[in-house]
């Protein structure tokens, strides 16, 4: 029973950890939309920076799911 609880807590922890990158991605692309509305000529530069930020932010979610599997296996 203790192993089942520890496994469920690891998955729950990943679910909570995925909230941060989700909010981060939303803020990144909201800023790009806002910046493009203000300066349409800067769209290509803003968009390339946004994709880099998106990749960095999503790495946090990937690390979170990897740690969820690690903690689930070690319990």
PDB file of C-alpha atoms in Angstrom:
ATOM      1  CA  UNK A   1       0.000   0.000   0.000  1.00  0.00           C
ATOM      2  CA  UNK A   2       2.850   2.402   0.765  1.00  0.00           C
ATOM      3  CA  UNK A   3       4.271   1.956  -2.748  1.00  0.00           C
ATOM      4  CA  UNK A   4       0.926   2.804  -4.322  1.00  0.00           C
ATOM      5  CA  UNK A   5       0.666   5.989  -2.305  1.00  0.00           C
ATOM      6  CA  UNK A   6       4.223   7.040  -3.149  1.00  0.00           C
ATOM      7  CA  UNK A   7       3.591   6.420  -6.863  1.00  0.00           C
ATOM      8  CA  UNK A   8       0.418   8.450  -6.802  1.00  0.00           C
ATOM      9  CA  UNK A   9       2.197  11.291  -5.037  1.00  0.00           C
ATOM     10  CA  UNK A  10       4.906  11.306  -7.742  1.00  0.00           C
ATOM     11  CA  UNK A  11       2.304  11.633 -10.483  1.00  0.00           C
ATOM     12  CA  UNK A  12       0.448  14.289  -8.515  1.00  0.00           C
ATOM     13  CA  UNK A  13       3.721  16.162  -8.083  1.00  0.00           C
ATOM     14  CA  UNK A  14       4.274  16.136 -11.841  1.00  0.00           C
ATOM     15  CA  UNK A  15       0.781  17.465 -12.388  1.00  0.00           C
ATOM     16  CA  UNK A  16       1.501  20.350 -10.058  1.00  0.00           C
ATOM     17  CA  UNK A  17       4.909  20.899 -11.664  1.00  0.00           C
ATOM     18  CA  UNK A  18       3.310  21.168 -15.116  1.00  0.00           C
ATOM     19  CA  UNK A  19       1.314  24.221 -14.035  1.00  0.00           C
ATOM     20  CA  UNK A  20       4.409  26.461 -14.048  1.00  0.00           C
ATOM     21  CA  UNK A  21       5.524  25.728 -17.622  1.00  0.00           C
ATOM     22  CA  UNK A  22       1.916  26.020 -18.805  1.00  0.00           C
ATOM     23  CA  UNK A  23       1.611  29.498 -17.350  1.00  0.00           C
ATOM     24  CA  UNK A  24       5.076  30.384 -18.662  1.00  0.00           C
ATOM     25  CA  UNK A  25       4.226  29.407 -22.238  1.00  0.00           C
ATOM     26  CA  UNK A  26       1.030  31.435 -22.052  1.00  0.00           C
ATOM     27  CA  UNK A  27       2.917  34.496 -20.847  1.00  0.00           C
ATOM     28  CA  UNK A  28       5.586  34.117 -23.531  1.00  0.00           C
ATOM     29  CA  UNK A  29       3.144  34.045 -26.416  1.00  0.00           C
ATOM     30  CA  UNK A  30       0.934  36.732 -24.869  1.00  0.00           C
ATOM     31  CA  UNK A  31       3.993  38.993 -24.823  1.00  0.00           C
ATOM     32  CA  UNK A  32       4.733  38.161 -28.473  1.00  0.00           C
ATOM     33  CA  UNK A  33       1.179  38.991 -29.506  1.00  0.00           C
ATOM     34  CA  UNK A  34       1.318  42.234 -27.548  1.00  0.00           C
ATOM     35  CA  UNK A  35       4.721  43.165 -28.977  1.00  0.00           C
ATOM     36  CA  UNK A  36       3.631  42.366 -32.529  1.00  0.00           C
ATOM     37  CA  UNK A  37       0.526  44.506 -32.103  1.00  0.00           C
ATOM     38  CA  UNK A  38       2.688  47.421 -30.979  1.00  0.00           C
ATOM     39  CA  UNK A  39       5.576  46.926 -33.459  1.00  0.00           C
ATOM     40  CA  UNK A  40       4.522  44.813 -36.460  1.00  0.00           C
ATOM     41  CA  UNK A  41       7.955  45.168 -38.091  1.00  0.00           C
ATOM     42  CA  UNK A  42       9.570  43.357 -35.129  1.00  0.00           C
ATOM     43  CA  UNK A  43       7.433  40.225 -35.522  1.00  0.00           C
ATOM     44  CA  UNK A  44      10.157  37.955 -36.919  1.00  0.00           C
ATOM     45  CA  UNK A  45      12.632  38.878 -34.184  1.00  0.00           C
ATOM     46  CA  UNK A  46      10.025  38.510 -31.432  1.00  0.00           C
ATOM     47  CA  UNK A  47       8.840  35.198 -32.807  1.00  0.00           C
ATOM     48  CA  UNK A  48      12.313  33.675 -32.913  1.00  0.00           C
ATOM     49  CA  UNK A  49      12.983  34.753 -29.329  1.00  0.00           C
ATOM     50  CA  UNK A  50       9.592  33.344 -28.298  1.00  0.00           C
ATOM     51  CA  UNK A  51      10.377  29.903 -29.737  1.00  0.00           C
ATOM     52  CA  UNK A  52      13.641  29.815 -27.804  1.00  0.00           C
ATOM     53  CA  UNK A  53      11.778  30.774 -24.629  1.00  0.00           C
ATOM     54  CA  UNK A  54       9.143  28.148 -25.372  1.00  0.00           C
ATOM     55  CA  UNK A  55      11.810  25.464 -25.667  1.00  0.00           C
ATOM     56  CA  UNK A  56      13.498  26.472 -22.427  1.00  0.00           C
ATOM     57  CA  UNK A  57      10.170  26.553 -20.598  1.00  0.00           C
ATOM     58  CA  UNK A  58       9.103  23.155 -21.898  1.00  0.00           C
ATOM     59  CA  UNK A  59      12.372  21.623 -20.680  1.00  0.00           C
ATOM     60  CA  UNK A  60      11.068  22.228 -17.165  1.00  0.00           C
ATOM     61  CA  UNK A  61       8.013  20.072 -17.893  1.00  0.00           C
ATOM     62  CA  UNK A  62      10.168  17.334 -19.421  1.00  0.00           C
ATOM     63  CA  UNK A  63      12.436  17.338 -16.366  1.00  0.00           C
ATOM     64  CA  UNK A  64       9.347  17.171 -14.171  1.00  0.00           C
ATOM     65  CA  UNK A  65       7.963  14.080 -15.912  1.00  0.00           C
ATOM     66  CA  UNK A  66      11.386  12.413 -15.817  1.00  0.00           C
ATOM     67  CA  UNK A  67      11.614  13.026 -12.083  1.00  0.00           C
ATOM     68  CA  UNK A  68       8.083  11.689 -11.610  1.00  0.00           C
ATOM     69  CA  UNK A  69       9.185   8.403 -13.203  1.00  0.00           C
ATOM     70  CA  UNK A  70      12.384   8.356 -11.135  1.00  0.00           C
ATOM     71  CA  UNK A  71      10.546   8.909  -7.859  1.00  0.00           C
ATOM     72  CA  UNK A  72       7.848   6.421  -8.826  1.00  0.00           C
ATOM     73  CA  UNK A  73      10.466   3.749  -9.583  1.00  0.00           C
ATOM     74  CA  UNK A  74      12.538   4.408  -6.471  1.00  0.00           C
ATOM     75  CA  UNK A  75       9.587   4.181  -4.084  1.00  0.00           C
TER      76      UNK A  75
END
